[in-house]
């Protein structure tokens, strides 16, 4: 799998560790910044990663901020992105199986390194189940515009 990663200053300290985990599992990861722990705005880095994932079909992303909340909300504004804010291996696995998530988001102030490792393993090893879940994911892609009869 090919990953893009971006953080804000509050997620910066976990970035190198996260890259090492992804590489140790045999996957590629491209760092979109930031290059220091200086204060930045998470929407700017969410946008970089989200655009890369949409443009590079079949790729995935990892986004980290303090809580994972702001950076995942921001990424989900980009059409084609399904960024899942995860807290453990179960939510990371389900984000792939049921939601076909293409970005894994988490909070450096929320999860420890062991949890990060287990989330990445779960995310990488779980395929999208399709079936009834595909219809739901398609509705997300439609912007949840279901029409008057929904
Ligand atoms: C930065 O202080 C913090 O607000 C940010 O990293 C994130 O947690 C926002 O959702």
Short mmCIF file of C-alpha atoms and ligand atoms in Angstrom, two decimals:
data_model
loop_
_atom_site.label_atom_id
_atom_site.label_comp_id
_atom_site.label_asym_id
_atom_site.label_seq_id
_atom_site.Cartn_x
_atom_site.Cartn_y
_atom_site.Cartn_z
CA UNK A 1 0.00 0.00 0.00
CA UNK A 2 1.07 3.58 -0.60
CA UNK A 3 0.45 6.14 2.15
CA UNK A 4 0.72 9.90 2.44
CA UNK A 5 1.15 11.35 5.94
CA UNK A 6 0.66 14.84 7.34
CA UNK A 7 0.22 16.28 10.83
CA UNK A 8 -0.03 19.57 12.64
CA UNK A 9 2.37 20.63 15.43
CA UNK A 10 0.36 18.62 17.98
CA UNK A 11 0.81 15.44 15.93
CA UNK A 12 4.35 16.09 14.80
CA UNK A 13 6.13 14.06 17.51
CA UNK A 14 4.35 10.86 16.40
CA UNK A 15 5.11 11.30 12.70
CA UNK A 16 8.51 9.57 12.47
CA UNK A 17 7.35 6.68 14.66
CA UNK A 18 4.26 6.24 12.48
CA UNK A 19 6.35 6.28 9.29
CA UNK A 20 8.64 3.60 10.74
CA UNK A 21 5.66 1.37 11.55
CA UNK A 22 4.22 1.71 8.05
CA UNK A 23 7.60 0.89 6.46
CA UNK A 24 8.18 -2.05 8.81
CA UNK A 25 4.92 -3.55 7.50
CA UNK A 26 6.27 -3.33 3.95
CA UNK A 27 4.35 -0.27 2.79
CA UNK A 28 5.44 3.01 1.22
CA UNK A 29 4.90 6.34 2.97
CA UNK A 30 5.39 9.87 1.66
CA UNK A 31 5.77 12.72 4.17
CA UNK A 32 3.81 15.88 3.31
CA UNK A 33 4.96 17.77 6.39
CA UNK A 34 5.29 19.77 8.45
CA UNK A 35 9.09 19.66 8.79
CA UNK A 36 9.23 21.02 12.34
CA UNK A 37 7.11 21.23 15.48
CA UNK A 38 6.39 24.92 14.85
CA UNK A 39 2.73 25.88 15.21
CA UNK A 40 0.69 25.33 12.02
CA UNK A 41 -3.02 25.15 11.11
CA UNK A 42 -4.28 21.56 10.76
CA UNK A 43 -6.65 22.33 7.81
CA UNK A 44 -3.62 23.22 5.64
CA UNK A 45 -1.99 19.83 6.20
CA UNK A 46 -5.26 17.91 6.04
CA UNK A 47 -5.81 19.46 2.61
CA UNK A 48 -2.35 18.44 1.34
CA UNK A 49 -2.87 14.82 2.35
CA UNK A 50 -6.50 14.66 1.23
CA UNK A 51 -5.68 16.04 -2.22
CA UNK A 52 -2.77 13.61 -2.61
CA UNK A 53 -4.98 10.63 -1.74
CA UNK A 54 -7.70 11.70 -4.19
CA UNK A 55 -5.25 12.43 -7.02
CA UNK A 56 -3.17 9.28 -6.53
CA UNK A 57 -5.89 6.67 -7.03
CA UNK A 58 -5.66 3.69 -4.71
CA UNK A 59 -3.41 5.42 -2.21
CA UNK A 60 -4.15 6.02 1.47
CA UNK A 61 -3.42 8.68 4.06
CA UNK A 62 -2.54 9.09 7.71
CA UNK A 63 -3.39 12.33 9.53
CA UNK A 64 -2.41 13.22 13.10
CA UNK A 65 -3.28 16.26 15.20
CA UNK A 66 -3.77 16.66 18.94
CA UNK A 67 -7.11 14.89 19.06
CA UNK A 68 -7.47 13.78 15.44
CA UNK A 69 -10.74 15.69 15.33
CA UNK A 70 -9.84 18.90 13.50
CA UNK A 71 -7.62 17.23 10.94
CA UNK A 72 -10.21 14.53 10.10
CA UNK A 73 -13.08 17.04 9.86
CA UNK A 74 -10.93 19.10 7.48
CA UNK A 75 -9.94 16.15 5.29
CA UNK A 76 -13.54 15.05 4.92
CA UNK A 77 -14.37 18.33 3.19
CA UNK A 78 -12.49 17.06 0.13
CA UNK A 79 -14.69 14.98 -2.20
CA UNK A 80 -13.54 11.39 -2.44
CA UNK A 81 -11.98 11.36 1.03
CA UNK A 82 -13.25 9.09 3.78
CA UNK A 83 -11.10 10.00 6.76
CA UNK A 84 -11.82 7.89 9.83
CA UNK A 85 -10.94 9.15 13.30
CA UNK A 86 -9.88 5.97 15.08
CA UNK A 87 -8.96 5.15 18.65
CA UNK A 88 -8.00 1.48 18.59
CA UNK A 89 -7.49 -1.54 16.33
CA UNK A 90 -11.23 -2.26 16.26
CA UNK A 91 -12.23 1.15 14.92
CA UNK A 92 -9.31 1.14 12.46
CA UNK A 93 -10.35 -2.30 11.17
CA UNK A 94 -14.04 -1.35 10.89
CA UNK A 95 -13.16 1.88 9.11
CA UNK A 96 -11.80 -0.25 6.27
CA UNK A 97 -14.31 -3.13 6.40
CA UNK A 98 -17.51 -1.05 6.49
CA UNK A 99 -16.56 2.50 5.47
CA UNK A 100 -13.79 1.88 2.92
CA UNK A 101 -11.80 4.58 4.72
CA UNK A 102 -8.92 5.94 2.69
CA UNK A 103 -7.42 8.05 5.49
CA UNK A 104 -6.65 6.91 9.03
CA UNK A 105 -6.73 9.80 11.52
CA UNK A 106 -5.82 9.79 15.18
CA UNK A 107 -4.79 12.08 18.03
CA UNK A 108 -1.29 12.19 19.45
CA UNK A 109 -2.75 13.39 22.77
CA UNK A 110 -5.19 10.48 22.79
CA UNK A 111 -3.40 7.27 21.78
CA UNK A 112 -0.09 5.71 22.80
CA UNK A 113 2.50 4.23 20.46
CA UNK A 114 1.31 0.65 20.98
CA UNK A 115 -2.19 1.63 19.93
CA UNK A 116 -0.81 3.46 16.89
CA UNK A 117 1.00 0.31 15.80
CA UNK A 118 -2.09 -1.87 16.25
CA UNK A 119 -4.29 0.63 14.38
CA UNK A 120 -1.95 0.73 11.40
CA UNK A 121 -1.73 -3.06 11.27
CA UNK A 122 -5.51 -3.35 11.43
CA UNK A 123 -6.03 -0.65 8.79
CA UNK A 124 -3.54 -2.29 6.40
CA UNK A 125 -4.79 -5.85 6.89
CA UNK A 126 -8.53 -5.28 6.58
CA UNK A 127 -10.16 -5.14 3.13
CA UNK A 128 -13.41 -3.32 2.37
CA UNK A 129 -16.27 -5.83 2.59
CA UNK A 130 -18.34 -4.20 -0.17
CA UNK A 131 -21.87 -5.64 -0.48
CA UNK A 132 -24.43 -3.67 1.52
CA UNK A 133 -21.65 -1.35 2.70
CA UNK A 134 -20.90 -0.25 -0.87
CA UNK A 135 -24.37 1.23 -1.25
CA UNK A 136 -23.87 3.25 1.94
CA UNK A 137 -20.42 4.46 0.95
CA UNK A 138 -21.84 5.50 -2.44
CA UNK A 139 -24.43 7.59 -0.60
CA UNK A 140 -21.61 9.36 1.25
CA UNK A 141 -19.96 10.07 -2.09
CA UNK A 142 -23.27 11.52 -3.32
CA UNK A 143 -23.03 14.05 -0.51
CA UNK A 144 -25.93 12.37 1.32
CA UNK A 145 -28.33 14.00 -1.18
CA UNK A 146 -30.92 11.24 -1.16
CA UNK A 147 -33.81 13.22 -2.58
CA UNK A 148 -37.30 13.85 -1.23
CA UNK A 149 -38.32 10.17 -1.01
CA UNK A 150 -35.50 8.97 1.20
C1 LIG B 1 -3.83 22.12 18.46
O1 LIG B 1 -3.66 22.71 19.71
C2 LIG B 1 -5.10 21.27 18.45
O2 LIG B 1 -6.22 22.09 18.57
C3 LIG B 1 -5.18 20.42 17.21
O3 LIG B 1 -4.04 19.65 17.09
C4 LIG B 1 -6.34 19.44 17.16
O4 LIG B 1 -6.42 18.70 18.32
C5 LIG B 1 -7.64 20.01 16.74
O5 LIG B 1 -8.61 19.30 16.52
#
